[in-house]
Tab-separated table of C-alpha atoms in Angstrom:
chain	number	residue	atom	x	y	z
A	1	MET	CA	-6.579	-7.757	25.886
A	2	ALA	CA	-7.013	-11.107	27.563
A	3	TYR	CA	-9.326	-13.719	26.033
A	4	SER	CA	-11.588	-15.679	28.318
A	5	GLU	CA	-10.895	-19.392	28.796
A	6	LYS	CA	-13.940	-20.290	26.734
A	7	VAL	CA	-12.761	-18.181	23.831
A	8	ILE	CA	-9.339	-19.813	23.980
A	9	ASP	CA	-10.910	-23.270	24.140
A	10	HIS	CA	-12.999	-22.610	21.034
A	11	TYR	CA	-10.108	-20.915	19.275
A	12	GLU	CA	-7.705	-23.788	19.960
A	13	ASN	CA	-10.259	-26.520	19.358
A	14	PRO	CA	-12.846	-25.071	17.005
A	15	ARG	CA	-15.932	-27.245	16.633
A	16	ASN	CA	-17.440	-28.053	13.258
A	17	VAL	CA	-14.998	-26.294	10.954
A	18	GLY	CA	-15.731	-26.982	7.306
A	19	SER	CA	-18.251	-26.672	4.545
A	20	PHE	CA	-21.386	-28.287	3.040
A	21	ASP	CA	-22.364	-27.993	-0.579
A	22	LYS	CA	-24.031	-24.639	-0.791
A	23	ASP	CA	-26.130	-25.709	-3.780
A	24	ASP	CA	-27.742	-28.563	-1.770
A	25	LYS	CA	-31.374	-27.609	-1.057
A	26	SER	CA	-31.121	-28.834	2.497
A	27	VAL	CA	-28.128	-26.631	3.205
A	28	ALA	CA	-28.571	-23.046	4.447
A	29	THR	CA	-25.565	-20.729	3.949
A	30	GLY	CA	-25.102	-17.453	5.765
A	31	MET	CA	-22.239	-15.156	4.708
A	32	VAL	CA	-21.571	-12.108	6.798
A	33	GLY	CA	-18.700	-9.735	7.306
A	34	ALA	CA	-17.859	-7.059	9.949
A	35	PRO	CA	-16.587	-3.912	8.279
A	36	ALA	CA	-15.187	-2.706	11.611
A	37	CYS	CA	-12.446	-5.382	11.575
A	38	GLY	CA	-12.716	-7.011	8.125
A	39	ASP	CA	-13.633	-10.390	9.562
A	40	VAL	CA	-15.567	-12.780	7.296
A	41	MET	CA	-17.779	-15.621	8.526
A	42	LYS	CA	-19.569	-18.441	6.673
A	43	LEU	CA	-22.104	-20.457	8.607
A	44	GLN	CA	-23.846	-23.472	7.066
A	45	LEU	CA	-26.740	-25.398	8.527
A	46	LYS	CA	-27.906	-28.811	7.325
A	47	ILE	CA	-31.673	-29.037	7.779
A	48	ASP	CA	-33.673	-32.277	7.921
A	49	ALA	CA	-37.103	-32.939	6.475
A	50	ASN	CA	-38.797	-31.790	9.719
A	51	GLY	CA	-37.044	-28.409	9.631
A	52	ILE	CA	-34.631	-29.309	12.417
A	53	ILE	CA	-30.924	-28.372	12.151
A	54	GLU	CA	-29.130	-31.684	12.116
A	55	ASP	CA	-25.636	-30.425	11.546
A	56	ALA	CA	-23.693	-27.113	11.250
A	57	LYS	CA	-20.348	-26.101	9.958
A	58	PHE	CA	-18.451	-22.825	9.824
A	59	LYS	CA	-15.484	-21.115	8.345
A	60	THR	CA	-14.300	-17.821	9.717
A	61	TYR	CA	-11.408	-15.588	8.862
A	62	GLY	CA	-10.973	-13.284	11.805
A	63	CYS	CA	-9.871	-12.827	15.377
A	64	GLY	CA	-10.166	-15.363	18.201
A	65	SER	CA	-13.456	-13.920	19.332
A	66	ALA	CA	-15.019	-14.240	15.885
A	67	ILE	CA	-13.821	-17.836	15.563
A	68	ALA	CA	-15.077	-18.672	19.061
A	69	SER	CA	-18.484	-17.050	18.414
A	70	SER	CA	-19.053	-19.034	15.249
A	71	SER	CA	-17.746	-22.277	16.757
A	72	LEU	CA	-20.084	-21.831	19.754
A	73	VAL	CA	-23.045	-21.086	17.489
A	74	THR	CA	-22.549	-24.366	15.504
A	75	GLU	CA	-22.870	-26.228	18.793
A	76	TRP	CA	-25.884	-24.302	19.914
A	77	VAL	CA	-27.957	-24.603	16.749
A	78	LYS	CA	-27.748	-28.372	16.425
A	79	GLY	CA	-31.129	-30.019	17.210
A	80	LYS	CA	-32.939	-26.687	17.095
A	81	SER	CA	-35.730	-25.684	14.785
A	82	LEU	CA	-35.035	-22.817	12.437
A	83	GLU	CA	-37.422	-20.702	14.510
A	84	ASP	CA	-35.517	-21.400	17.757
A	85	ALA	CA	-32.133	-20.895	16.128
A	86	ALA	CA	-33.262	-17.452	14.945
A	87	LYS	CA	-33.812	-16.532	18.581
A	88	ILE	CA	-30.142	-16.904	19.511
A	89	SER	CA	-28.924	-13.414	20.306
A	90	ASN	CA	-25.567	-11.778	20.314
A	91	THR	CA	-25.998	-10.980	23.996
A	92	GLU	CA	-26.231	-14.710	24.820
A	93	ILE	CA	-23.152	-15.391	22.728
A	94	SER	CA	-21.090	-12.643	24.219
A	95	ALA	CA	-22.198	-13.569	27.742
A	96	GLU	CA	-21.282	-17.217	27.251
A	97	LEU	CA	-17.835	-16.288	25.899
A	98	ALA	CA	-17.345	-13.298	28.271
A	99	LEU	CA	-16.485	-11.064	25.315
A	100	PRO	CA	-15.230	-7.540	26.189
A	101	PRO	CA	-17.163	-4.544	24.753
A	102	VAL	CA	-14.720	-4.086	21.884
A	103	LYS	CA	-15.467	-7.682	20.701
A	104	ILE	CA	-19.249	-7.459	20.832
A	105	HIS	CA	-19.349	-7.080	17.039
A	106	CYS	CA	-17.976	-10.656	16.799
A	107	SER	CA	-21.074	-11.989	18.559
A	108	ILE	CA	-23.233	-9.752	16.327
A	109	LEU	CA	-21.532	-11.322	13.320
A	110	ALA	CA	-22.472	-14.864	14.536
A	111	GLU	CA	-26.091	-13.862	15.313
A	112	ASP	CA	-26.404	-12.281	11.833
A	113	ALA	CA	-24.814	-15.380	10.240
A	114	ILE	CA	-27.633	-17.547	11.638
A	115	LYS	CA	-30.200	-15.107	10.362
A	116	ALA	CA	-28.583	-14.872	6.940
A	117	ALA	CA	-28.438	-18.661	6.711
A	118	ILE	CA	-32.172	-18.991	7.531
A	119	GLU	CA	-32.973	-16.314	4.952
A	120	ASP	CA	-30.899	-18.272	2.394
A	121	TYR	CA	-32.804	-21.460	3.267
A	122	LYS	CA	-36.197	-19.815	2.924
A	123	SER	CA	-35.409	-18.208	-0.404
A	124	LYS	CA	-34.011	-21.499	-1.660
A	125	ASN	CA	-37.047	-23.499	-0.614
A	126	ALA	CA	-39.703	-20.903	-1.342
B	1	MET	CA	-12.999	24.001	12.630
B	2	ASN	CA	-12.954	20.700	10.785
B	3	TYR	CA	-9.798	18.836	9.723
B	4	PHE	CA	-10.000	20.132	6.119
B	5	GLU	CA	-10.345	23.707	7.348
B	6	LEU	CA	-7.449	23.215	9.765
B	7	PHE	CA	-5.299	22.231	6.792
B	8	SER	CA	-6.778	24.902	4.452
B	9	LEU	CA	-7.852	22.149	2.079
B	10	PRO	CA	-11.142	21.781	0.130
B	11	ALA	CA	-13.424	19.202	1.827
B	12	ILE	CA	-13.200	16.664	-0.996
B	13	PHE	CA	-11.947	13.075	-1.344
B	14	SER	CA	-9.090	13.606	-3.786
B	15	ILE	CA	-6.987	16.037	-1.874
B	16	ASP	CA	-3.430	17.154	-2.877
B	17	GLN	CA	-1.171	14.821	-0.849
B	18	ASN	CA	1.870	17.089	-1.229
B	19	ARG	CA	0.043	20.040	0.089
B	20	LEU	CA	-1.251	17.881	2.951
B	21	SER	CA	2.258	16.898	3.977
B	22	GLN	CA	3.631	20.407	3.573
B	23	THR	CA	0.871	21.983	5.665
B	24	TYR	CA	1.322	19.243	8.277
B	25	ARG	CA	5.041	20.213	8.658
B	26	ASP	CA	4.131	23.910	8.861
B	27	LEU	CA	1.457	23.394	11.440
B	28	GLN	CA	3.734	21.115	13.500
B	29	LYS	CA	6.294	23.939	13.599
B	30	GLN	CA	3.652	26.525	14.430
B	31	TYR	CA	2.439	24.623	17.503
B	32	HIS	CA	5.765	23.087	18.536
B	33	PRO	CA	6.121	23.059	22.374
B	34	ASP	CA	9.505	24.886	22.164
B	35	LYS	CA	7.730	27.953	20.839
B	36	PHE	CA	5.574	28.102	23.940
B	37	ALA	CA	8.290	27.389	26.493
B	38	MET	CA	8.314	30.946	27.818
B	39	GLN	CA	4.563	31.286	27.933
B	40	ASP	CA	2.057	30.554	30.652
B	41	ALA	CA	0.483	27.179	31.434
B	42	GLN	CA	-2.739	28.050	29.536
B	43	ALA	CA	-0.920	28.844	26.335
B	44	LYS	CA	1.210	25.743	26.653
B	45	LEU	CA	-1.915	23.581	27.090
B	46	GLN	CA	-3.633	25.189	24.121
B	47	ALA	CA	-0.607	24.609	21.927
B	48	MET	CA	-0.430	21.009	23.007
B	49	GLN	CA	-4.128	20.493	22.248
B	50	LYS	CA	-3.746	22.066	18.851
B	51	SER	CA	-0.680	19.976	18.101
B	52	THR	CA	-2.680	16.839	18.980
B	53	GLU	CA	-5.517	17.940	16.764
B	54	VAL	CA	-3.073	18.551	13.864
B	55	ASN	CA	-1.759	14.994	14.284
B	56	ASP	CA	-5.243	13.491	14.415
B	57	ALA	CA	-6.218	15.465	11.318
B	58	PHE	CA	-3.173	14.377	9.412
B	59	VAL	CA	-3.728	10.709	10.190
B	60	THR	CA	-7.376	10.996	9.109
B	61	LEU	CA	-6.763	12.985	5.898
B	62	LYS	CA	-3.757	10.962	4.765
B	63	ASP	CA	-5.609	7.594	4.731
B	64	SER	CA	-8.185	7.212	1.968
B	65	CYS	CA	-10.547	5.046	4.026
B	66	LEU	CA	-10.427	7.320	7.094
B	67	ARG	CA	-10.760	10.409	4.880
B	68	ALA	CA	-13.913	9.046	3.139
B	69	GLN	CA	-15.360	8.097	6.509
B	70	TYR	CA	-14.662	11.571	7.834
B	71	LEU	CA	-16.304	13.162	4.829
B	72	LEU	CA	-19.391	11.032	5.475
B	73	LYS	CA	-19.359	12.182	9.062
B	74	LEU	CA	-19.234	15.821	7.974
B	75	ASN	CA	-22.250	15.129	5.837
B	76	GLY	CA	-24.102	13.654	8.816
B	77	LEU	CA	-23.482	9.940	8.265
B	78	ASP	CA	-21.282	8.471	10.975
B	79	ILE	CA	-20.231	4.887	10.267
B	80	GLU	CA	-17.042	4.886	12.303
B	81	LEU	CA	-18.329	2.962	15.325
B	82	GLU	CA	-21.159	1.096	13.639
B	83	GLN	CA	-21.619	-2.563	14.547
B	84	ARG	CA	-23.705	-3.628	11.571
B	85	THR	CA	-22.653	-6.435	9.415
B	86	LEU	CA	-22.214	-6.609	5.671
B	87	GLN	CA	-24.287	-9.284	3.908
B	88	ASP	CA	-23.295	-8.942	0.319
B	89	THR	CA	-22.866	-12.705	-0.392
B	90	ASP	CA	-20.915	-12.408	-3.644
B	91	PHE	CA	-18.498	-9.870	-2.276
B	92	LEU	CA	-17.957	-11.886	0.941
B	93	MET	CA	-17.591	-15.178	-0.946
B	94	GLN	CA	-14.753	-13.554	-3.001
B	95	GLN	CA	-13.227	-12.246	0.200
B	96	MET	CA	-13.278	-15.740	1.647
B	97	GLN	CA	-11.661	-17.248	-1.469
B	98	TRP	CA	-8.914	-14.658	-1.263
B	99	ARG	CA	-8.284	-15.287	2.460
B	100	GLU	CA	-8.136	-19.063	1.643
B	101	LYS	CA	-5.687	-18.340	-1.110
B	102	ILE	CA	-3.489	-16.251	1.215
B	103	SER	CA	-3.543	-19.051	3.831
B	104	GLU	CA	-2.327	-21.515	1.216
B	105	PHE	CA	0.651	-19.563	-0.176
B	106	THR	CA	4.034	-20.944	0.554
B	107	GLU	CA	7.571	-19.534	0.099
B	108	ASP	CA	7.628	-21.036	-3.412
B	109	ASP	CA	4.824	-18.728	-4.520
B	110	GLU	CA	6.745	-15.456	-4.497
B	111	ASP	CA	5.738	-14.520	-8.034
B	112	GLU	CA	2.152	-15.507	-7.521
B	113	ILE	CA	1.978	-13.489	-4.253
B	114	ASP	CA	3.491	-10.531	-6.040
B	115	HIS	CA	0.895	-10.835	-8.794
B	116	PHE	CA	-1.939	-11.193	-6.301
B	117	ASN	CA	-0.707	-8.161	-4.417
B	118	LYS	CA	-0.788	-6.033	-7.607
B	119	GLU	CA	-4.296	-7.262	-8.384
B	120	ILE	CA	-5.518	-6.183	-4.921
B	121	ILE	CA	-3.793	-2.791	-5.196
B	122	GLY	CA	-5.620	-2.271	-8.466
B	123	LEU	CA	-8.952	-3.223	-6.968
B	124	VAL	CA	-8.378	-0.888	-4.050
B	125	LYS	CA	-7.705	1.980	-6.517
B	126	ASP	CA	-10.935	1.098	-8.397
B	127	LEU	CA	-12.843	1.237	-5.130
B	128	GLU	CA	-11.303	4.580	-4.238
B	129	ALA	CA	-12.304	5.951	-7.679
B	130	GLU	CA	-15.868	4.755	-7.069
B	131	ILE	CA	-15.872	6.420	-3.648
B	132	GLU	CA	-14.741	9.664	-5.217
B	133	VAL	CA	-17.598	9.628	-7.765
B	134	ALA	CA	-20.181	8.631	-5.176
B	135	LEU	CA	-19.064	11.466	-2.911
B	136	GLN	CA	-19.145	13.988	-5.726
B	137	ASN	CA	-22.724	12.877	-6.443
B	138	GLU	CA	-23.532	13.137	-2.704
B	139	GLN	CA	-24.604	9.510	-2.619
B	140	LEU	CA	-23.889	8.987	1.044
B	141	GLU	CA	-25.318	5.517	1.482
B	142	VAL	CA	-23.557	4.314	-1.686
B	143	THR	CA	-20.317	5.846	-0.351
B	144	ALA	CA	-20.777	4.180	3.014
B	145	ASP	CA	-21.218	0.767	1.414
B	146	LEU	CA	-18.059	1.280	-0.690
B	147	VAL	CA	-16.124	2.393	2.370
B	148	ARG	CA	-17.255	-0.798	4.195
B	149	LYS	CA	-15.953	-2.890	1.265
B	150	LEU	CA	-12.730	-0.915	1.243
B	151	LYS	CA	-12.182	-1.947	4.882
B	152	PHE	CA	-12.258	-5.629	3.855
B	153	MET	CA	-9.796	-4.950	1.055
B	154	LEU	CA	-7.459	-3.140	3.437
B	155	LYS	CA	-7.693	-6.084	5.848
B	156	LEU	CA	-6.715	-8.336	2.939
B	157	GLN	CA	-3.716	-6.166	2.314
B	158	VAL	CA	-2.684	-6.339	5.968
B	159	GLU	CA	-3.000	-10.143	5.822
B	160	LEU	CA	-0.830	-10.202	2.681
B	161	GLU	CA	1.824	-8.011	4.315
B	162	LEU	CA	1.912	-10.348	7.327
B	163	LEU	CA	2.265	-13.306	5.083
B	164	GLU	CA	5.150	-11.765	3.168
B	165	GLU	CA	6.880	-10.886	6.429
B	166	LYS	CA	6.447	-14.456	7.665
B	167	LEU	CA	7.581	-16.113	4.398
B	168	PHE	CA	10.398	-13.864	3.183
B	169	ASP	CA	11.865	-11.875	6.121
C-alpha cells in the first residue's frame, strides 16, 4: 500500500510530538486506541483562559497513517475553541491525508482523541 | 456448518488443541486435490472449496483471539471489522508506557527484555482466562471488551518480537 505524500511528510516530520503535564488543569488529555490494529494515541491540548486551544501535543504508537492523522490534528486544533475543535471529523482528516479505506480507522482514532481530550477537560474543570 | 462443527469440536473457548491439529490433518487428507484427480470439474471445485474452508477454520480456531471473536460472531456480536475506538484511559496509559519501554530497550537489556516478555505472556494468559469465564457466563459485551484488550496485548508481543529480531539476530 502506498502512502500519500502528505502522510509521508507528517510521518517523517511529525509536528508537535511530546507531552504536557496531564495533571495541569489547563491541559486536556485524550487517550484512545484502535483494537483493529493495536495503535495507541495520546492527544493533549493546552487551553487558555478564554477556552481557546493555544497548543497541542501528541504521542502515537502506530502506523504511518495514525501518526500522520494525529500530527495533522495538532496543527488543525491550534487557535480553535473547544467547540470548533470538536467539529473536526474523521472524513476531513482522511480526505486531507488521502487515506485508503483500510486506514480510515486511523482518522477515526484522531477524531475520537480530540473528543476524549475535550471530555477530560470538561470533567477536570466541572 | 460452522467451524466448530466442521472440526467436530464443541463450540467453546477452551478447545482441545491436539484434537484440533489431528482433525485438521485428517480433513486435509480427506479433501486433498489428488483424491479428486479422476473426478469431474464440479467435484474438484467442491473439494477445493472445502479444503479452503478447512484452512480458514483451522487458522481461526487455533488462535485464541480469533477463536473468541468467532464465538462472539456465532452469538450474534460481530466485532471483526468494527472501527470503534477503545477509551479505557488506564489500560491505554499502561499500553503507552509499555510501548515506550520497548522503544528504549537496547542490546544490553537482554535479561530485562526476557523478563518483560514473560510478564506479557502471563498477562495474555490472564486475559484468556477472563475471556473463557465471560463466554461461559454468556457476557458478550464483557467478552468483546476483553478481546479488544487482547488485541493490544498481541500487538505488544509482535512489537517485542520485532525488537528481539532487530537487536539479537
